[in-house]
Coordinates of N, CA, C and O in Angstrom, one line a residue:
M1 N -34.5 -94.7 -32.6 CA -35.6 -93.5 -32.8 C -36.4 -93.8 -34.2 O -36.1 -94.5 -35.0
N2 N -37.5 -93.2 -34.0 CA -38.4 -93.2 -34.9 C -37.7 -93.0 -36.6 O -36.9 -92.0 -36.6
D3 N -38.1 -93.8 -37.4 CA -37.8 -93.3 -38.5 C -37.7 -92.3 -39.3 O -36.9 -92.0 -40.1
A4 N -38.7 -91.4 -38.7 CA -39.0 -89.9 -39.4 C -37.8 -89.2 -39.0 O -37.4 -88.2 -39.7
F5 N -37.0 -89.6 -37.9 CA -36.5 -88.4 -37.7 C -34.7 -89.2 -37.7 O -34.2 -88.4 -37.4
Q6 N -34.7 -90.1 -38.5 CA -33.2 -90.6 -39.1 C -33.1 -90.3 -40.7 O -32.1 -90.2 -40.5
A7 N -34.2 -89.6 -40.9 CA -33.8 -89.3 -42.5 C -32.6 -88.1 -42.4 O -33.2 -87.2 -41.3
D8 N -31.9 -88.0 -43.2 CA -30.7 -86.7 -43.3 C -31.1 -85.8 -43.3 O -32.2 -85.6 -44.0
G9 N -31.0 -84.6 -42.3 CA -31.8 -83.1 -42.7 C -32.9 -83.4 -41.9 O -33.6 -82.0 -41.6
V10 N -33.5 -84.0 -41.6 CA -35.1 -83.8 -41.1 C -35.1 -83.2 -39.9 O -35.6 -81.9 -39.5
V11 N -34.4 -83.6 -38.8 CA -34.6 -82.9 -37.5 C -33.7 -81.6 -37.9 O -34.2 -81.0 -36.8
D12 N -32.6 -81.3 -38.3 CA -32.6 -79.9 -38.7 C -33.0 -78.8 -39.4 O -32.9 -77.8 -39.0
I13 N -34.2 -79.3 -40.1 CA -35.3 -78.3 -40.5 C -36.7 -78.6 -39.3 O -37.5 -77.6 -39.8
M14 N -36.4 -79.0 -38.4 CA -37.9 -78.8 -37.4 C -37.5 -78.1 -36.0 O -36.3 -78.6 -35.5
N15 N -38.6 -77.8 -35.6 CA -38.3 -76.9 -34.4 C -39.6 -77.7 -33.6 O -40.6 -77.6 -33.5
V16 N -39.0 -78.7 -32.6 CA -40.0 -79.6 -32.3 C -40.0 -79.4 -30.3 O -39.1 -79.1 -30.1
T17 N -41.6 -79.0 -29.8 CA -41.4 -78.6 -28.5 C -42.5 -79.9 -28.2 O -43.5 -79.7 -28.0
L18 N -42.0 -81.0 -27.3 CA -42.8 -81.7 -26.6 C -43.2 -81.0 -25.0 O -42.5 -80.8 -24.2
V19 N -44.7 -81.2 -24.6 CA -45.0 -80.6 -23.3 C -46.0 -81.9 -22.7 O -47.1 -82.3 -22.8
P20 N -45.1 -82.7 -22.3 CA -45.8 -83.8 -21.4 C -46.9 -83.4 -20.0 O -46.6 -83.0 -19.3
F21 N -48.2 -83.1 -20.3 CA -49.2 -82.3 -19.8 C -50.3 -83.5 -20.2 O -51.2 -83.9 -19.0
G22 N -50.8 -84.0 -21.0 CA -51.7 -84.7 -21.5 C -53.0 -83.5 -21.2 O -53.2 -82.5 -21.4
N23 N -53.9 -84.4 -20.7 CA -55.2 -83.5 -20.3 C -55.1 -83.8 -18.9 O -56.2 -83.9 -18.4
A24 N -54.2 -83.2 -17.9 CA -54.2 -82.5 -16.8 C -55.0 -81.2 -16.3 O -55.1 -80.6 -17.2
R25 N -55.2 -80.9 -15.1 CA -55.8 -80.1 -14.9 C -55.2 -79.6 -13.3 O -55.5 -80.9 -12.4
F26 N -55.5 -78.3 -12.9 CA -55.3 -78.0 -11.7 C -56.5 -77.5 -11.2 O -57.2 -76.8 -11.4
S27 N -56.5 -77.8 -10.1 CA -57.9 -77.3 -9.3 C -57.7 -76.0 -8.7 O -56.5 -75.7 -8.8
P28 N -58.9 -75.2 -8.5 CA -58.4 -73.7 -7.7 C -57.6 -73.8 -6.5 O -56.6 -73.0 -6.4
S29 N -57.2 -75.2 -5.9 CA -56.5 -74.8 -4.7 C -55.1 -75.3 -4.7 O -54.1 -75.1 -4.3
G30 N -54.9 -75.4 -6.6 CA -53.3 -75.8 -6.9 C -53.2 -77.2 -7.7 O -51.9 -77.4 -7.5
N31 N -54.0 -78.3 -6.4 CA -53.8 -79.3 -7.1 C -53.7 -79.9 -8.6 O -54.3 -79.7 -9.0
L32 N -52.7 -80.8 -8.7 CA -52.6 -81.5 -10.5 C -53.5 -82.8 -10.4 O -53.1 -83.7 -9.6
T33 N -54.2 -83.0 -10.9 CA -55.3 -84.2 -11.2 C -54.8 -84.5 -12.6 O -55.4 -83.5 -13.6
C34 N -54.7 -85.8 -13.2 CA -54.1 -86.5 -14.0 C -55.8 -86.9 -14.7 O -56.5 -87.8 -14.1
Q35 N -55.7 -87.1 -16.2 CA -57.3 -87.8 -16.9 C -56.8 -89.3 -16.1 O -57.6 -89.9 -16.1
H36 N -55.6 -89.9 -16.4 CA -55.4 -91.4 -16.1 C -54.9 -91.9 -14.5 O -54.4 -92.5 -14.4
G37 N -54.8 -90.8 -13.7 CA -54.6 -90.7 -12.5 C -53.4 -90.5 -12.3 O -52.3 -89.9 -12.8
P38 N -52.6 -90.6 -10.9 CA -51.4 -90.4 -10.5 C -49.9 -91.0 -10.9 O -49.4 -89.9 -11.3
E39 N -50.1 -92.1 -11.6 CA -49.1 -92.4 -12.2 C -48.7 -91.8 -13.9 O -47.8 -91.5 -14.1
E40 N -50.1 -91.4 -14.2 CA -49.5 -90.7 -15.2 C -48.9 -89.3 -15.3 O -48.2 -88.6 -15.7
C41 N -49.3 -88.7 -13.7 CA -48.6 -87.7 -13.6 C -47.4 -87.5 -13.1 O -46.4 -86.8 -13.4
T42 N -46.7 -89.2 -12.8 CA -45.7 -89.2 -12.2 C -44.9 -89.1 -13.7 O -43.8 -88.7 -13.8
A43 N -45.4 -89.9 -14.6 CA -44.9 -90.5 -15.8 C -44.6 -88.7 -16.9 O -43.4 -88.7 -17.4
N44 N -45.5 -88.4 -16.4 CA -45.3 -86.7 -16.7 C -44.2 -85.8 -16.4 O -43.5 -85.1 -17.1
S45 N -44.3 -86.1 -15.3 CA -42.8 -85.5 -14.7 C -41.4 -85.8 -15.2 O -40.6 -85.5 -14.9
Y46 N -41.4 -87.3 -15.4 CA -39.9 -88.0 -15.7 C -39.8 -88.1 -17.1 O -38.7 -87.1 -17.3
E47 N -40.8 -87.4 -17.8 CA -40.9 -86.8 -19.5 C -40.2 -85.3 -19.1 O -39.2 -84.9 -19.9
Q48 N -41.0 -84.6 -18.3 CA -40.3 -83.2 -18.5 C -39.1 -82.8 -17.9 O -38.5 -81.9 -18.0
C49 N -38.5 -83.8 -16.7 CA -37.3 -83.8 -16.5 C -36.3 -84.2 -17.4 O -35.5 -83.3 -17.5
A50 N -36.7 -85.3 -18.2 CA -35.7 -85.4 -19.2 C -35.4 -84.3 -20.3 O -34.7 -83.9 -20.8
I51 N -36.7 -83.4 -20.7 CA -36.4 -82.8 -21.6 C -35.8 -81.4 -21.1 O -34.8 -80.7 -21.7
D52 N -36.0 -81.0 -19.9 CA -35.1 -79.9 -19.1 C -33.6 -80.4 -19.0 O -32.8 -79.4 -19.4
A53 N -33.3 -81.7 -18.6 CA -32.3 -81.9 -18.1 C -31.2 -82.0 -19.7 O -30.1 -81.9 -19.8
F54 N -32.3 -82.8 -20.6 CA -31.6 -82.9 -21.8 C -32.6 -82.2 -23.0 O -32.9 -82.7 -23.8
P55 N -32.1 -80.8 -22.7 CA -32.8 -80.1 -24.0 C -32.5 -80.2 -25.5 O -33.5 -79.9 -26.3
D56 N -31.9 -80.9 -25.7 CA -31.8 -81.5 -27.5 C -32.7 -82.2 -27.7 O -33.0 -83.7 -27.2
F57 N -33.5 -82.0 -28.5 CA -35.0 -83.1 -29.2 C -34.1 -84.4 -29.6 O -34.7 -85.8 -29.3
T58 N -33.0 -84.5 -30.0 CA -32.5 -85.9 -30.2 C -32.4 -86.5 -29.0 O -32.1 -87.7 -29.4
T59 N -31.8 -85.8 -27.7 CA -31.5 -86.4 -27.3 C -32.5 -86.9 -26.2 O -32.6 -88.4 -25.8
H60 N -33.5 -86.0 -25.8 CA -34.7 -86.8 -24.9 C -35.6 -87.4 -25.8 O -36.7 -88.1 -25.2
F61 N -36.0 -87.4 -27.2 CA -37.2 -88.0 -28.0 C -37.0 -89.1 -27.5 O -37.9 -89.7 -27.2
P62 N -35.8 -90.1 -27.7 CA -35.9 -91.9 -27.5 C -36.0 -91.9 -26.2 O -37.1 -93.2 -26.1
F63 N -36.1 -91.5 -25.1 CA -36.9 -91.2 -24.2 C -38.1 -91.3 -24.3 O -38.9 -92.0 -23.4
Y64 N -38.7 -90.2 -24.3 CA -40.2 -90.0 -24.3 C -40.6 -90.8 -25.2 O -41.9 -91.3 -24.9
L65 N -40.2 -91.2 -26.2 CA -40.9 -92.1 -27.2 C -40.9 -93.5 -26.6 O -42.1 -94.1 -26.7
C66 N -39.9 -94.4 -25.8 CA -40.3 -95.1 -25.2 C -41.3 -95.6 -24.1 O -41.7 -96.4 -23.7
M67 N -41.2 -93.8 -23.0 CA -42.2 -94.2 -22.4 C -43.4 -94.0 -22.6 O -44.4 -95.0 -21.9
E68 N -44.0 -93.4 -23.9 CA -45.0 -93.5 -24.7 C -45.8 -95.0 -25.0 O -46.7 -95.1 -25.1
R69 N -44.6 -95.2 -25.8 CA -45.0 -96.7 -25.9 C -45.2 -97.6 -24.8 O -45.7 -98.8 -25.2
A70 N -44.7 -97.2 -23.3 CA -45.0 -98.4 -22.7 C -46.3 -98.2 -21.8 O -46.7 -99.0 -21.1
G71 N -47.1 -97.2 -22.5 CA -48.4 -96.6 -22.2 C -48.8 -96.8 -20.8 O -48.1 -96.3 -20.0
E72 N -49.6 -97.9 -19.8 CA -49.7 -98.0 -18.4 C -48.7 -98.3 -18.1 O -48.6 -97.8 -16.6
K73 N -47.7 -98.5 -18.4 CA -46.3 -99.0 -17.5 C -45.5 -98.1 -17.6 O -44.4 -98.2 -17.3
M74 N -45.8 -96.8 -18.0 CA -44.3 -96.0 -18.3 C -43.7 -95.8 -16.9 O -42.3 -96.1 -17.0
V75 N -44.6 -95.8 -15.6 CA -43.6 -95.5 -14.6 C -42.2 -97.0 -14.0 O -41.2 -96.3 -14.2
K76 N -43.0 -97.7 -14.5 CA -42.4 -98.9 -14.4 C -41.0 -99.2 -15.5 O -40.2 -99.9 -15.2
Q77 N -41.8 -98.4 -16.8 CA -40.1 -98.6 -17.3 C -39.4 -97.6 -17.7 O -38.4 -97.4 -18.2
A78 N -39.3 -96.4 -16.6 CA -38.8 -95.2 -16.7 C -37.9 -95.5 -16.8 O -36.9 -95.0 -17.6
Q79 N -36.8 -96.3 -16.1 CA -35.6 -96.3 -15.9 C -35.1 -97.2 -16.9 O -33.8 -97.0 -17.6
K80 N -35.9 -98.2 -17.4 CA -35.1 -99.1 -18.8 C -35.3 -98.1 -20.2 O -34.1 -98.2 -20.9
C81 N -36.4 -96.9 -20.0 CA -36.2 -96.3 -21.5 C -34.9 -95.2 -20.9 O -34.6 -94.8 -22.2
A82 N -35.0 -94.8 -19.7 CA -33.5 -94.2 -19.7 C -32.1 -94.4 -20.0 O -31.5 -94.0 -21.1
E83 N -32.0 -95.7 -19.4 CA -31.2 -96.4 -20.0 C -31.0 -96.5 -21.7 O -29.7 -96.5 -21.8
S84 N -32.2 -96.9 -22.3 CA -31.7 -97.5 -23.6 C -31.9 -96.1 -24.5 O -31.5 -96.0 -25.5
A85 N -32.1 -94.9 -24.2 CA -32.0 -93.7 -24.6 C -30.5 -92.8 -24.2 O -29.9 -92.1 -24.6
G86 N -29.6 -93.7 -23.7 CA -28.5 -93.1 -23.2 C -28.7 -92.3 -21.9 O -27.7 -91.2 -22.2
L87 N -29.6 -92.2 -20.9 CA -29.7 -90.9 -20.3 C -29.3 -91.5 -18.7 O -29.8 -92.9 -18.3
D88 N -29.3 -90.4 -18.4 CA -28.8 -90.8 -16.4 C -29.7 -90.5 -15.9 O -30.7 -90.0 -15.6
Y89 N -30.7 -92.0 -15.4 CA -31.6 -92.3 -14.6 C -31.7 -91.5 -13.8 O -32.8 -90.7 -13.0

């Protein structure tokens, strides 16, 4: 996990809400378009799922951070990120 969150007590005084949506847009017909294409939408949904399934920030943040560090390879790295974060893929 990021060094900023490893310091004693830091997580205890923070209330962080991650919203994986980026610069996505819904069309009038309800279709979702992500700024960087369909894979970004898929990656966002994986991150949203992890946050929903594991609501404790200290549990889902390592997965989220791994995904974000993967950049354009987020979707391909999702299982690896889940495993490295100790989440059930």
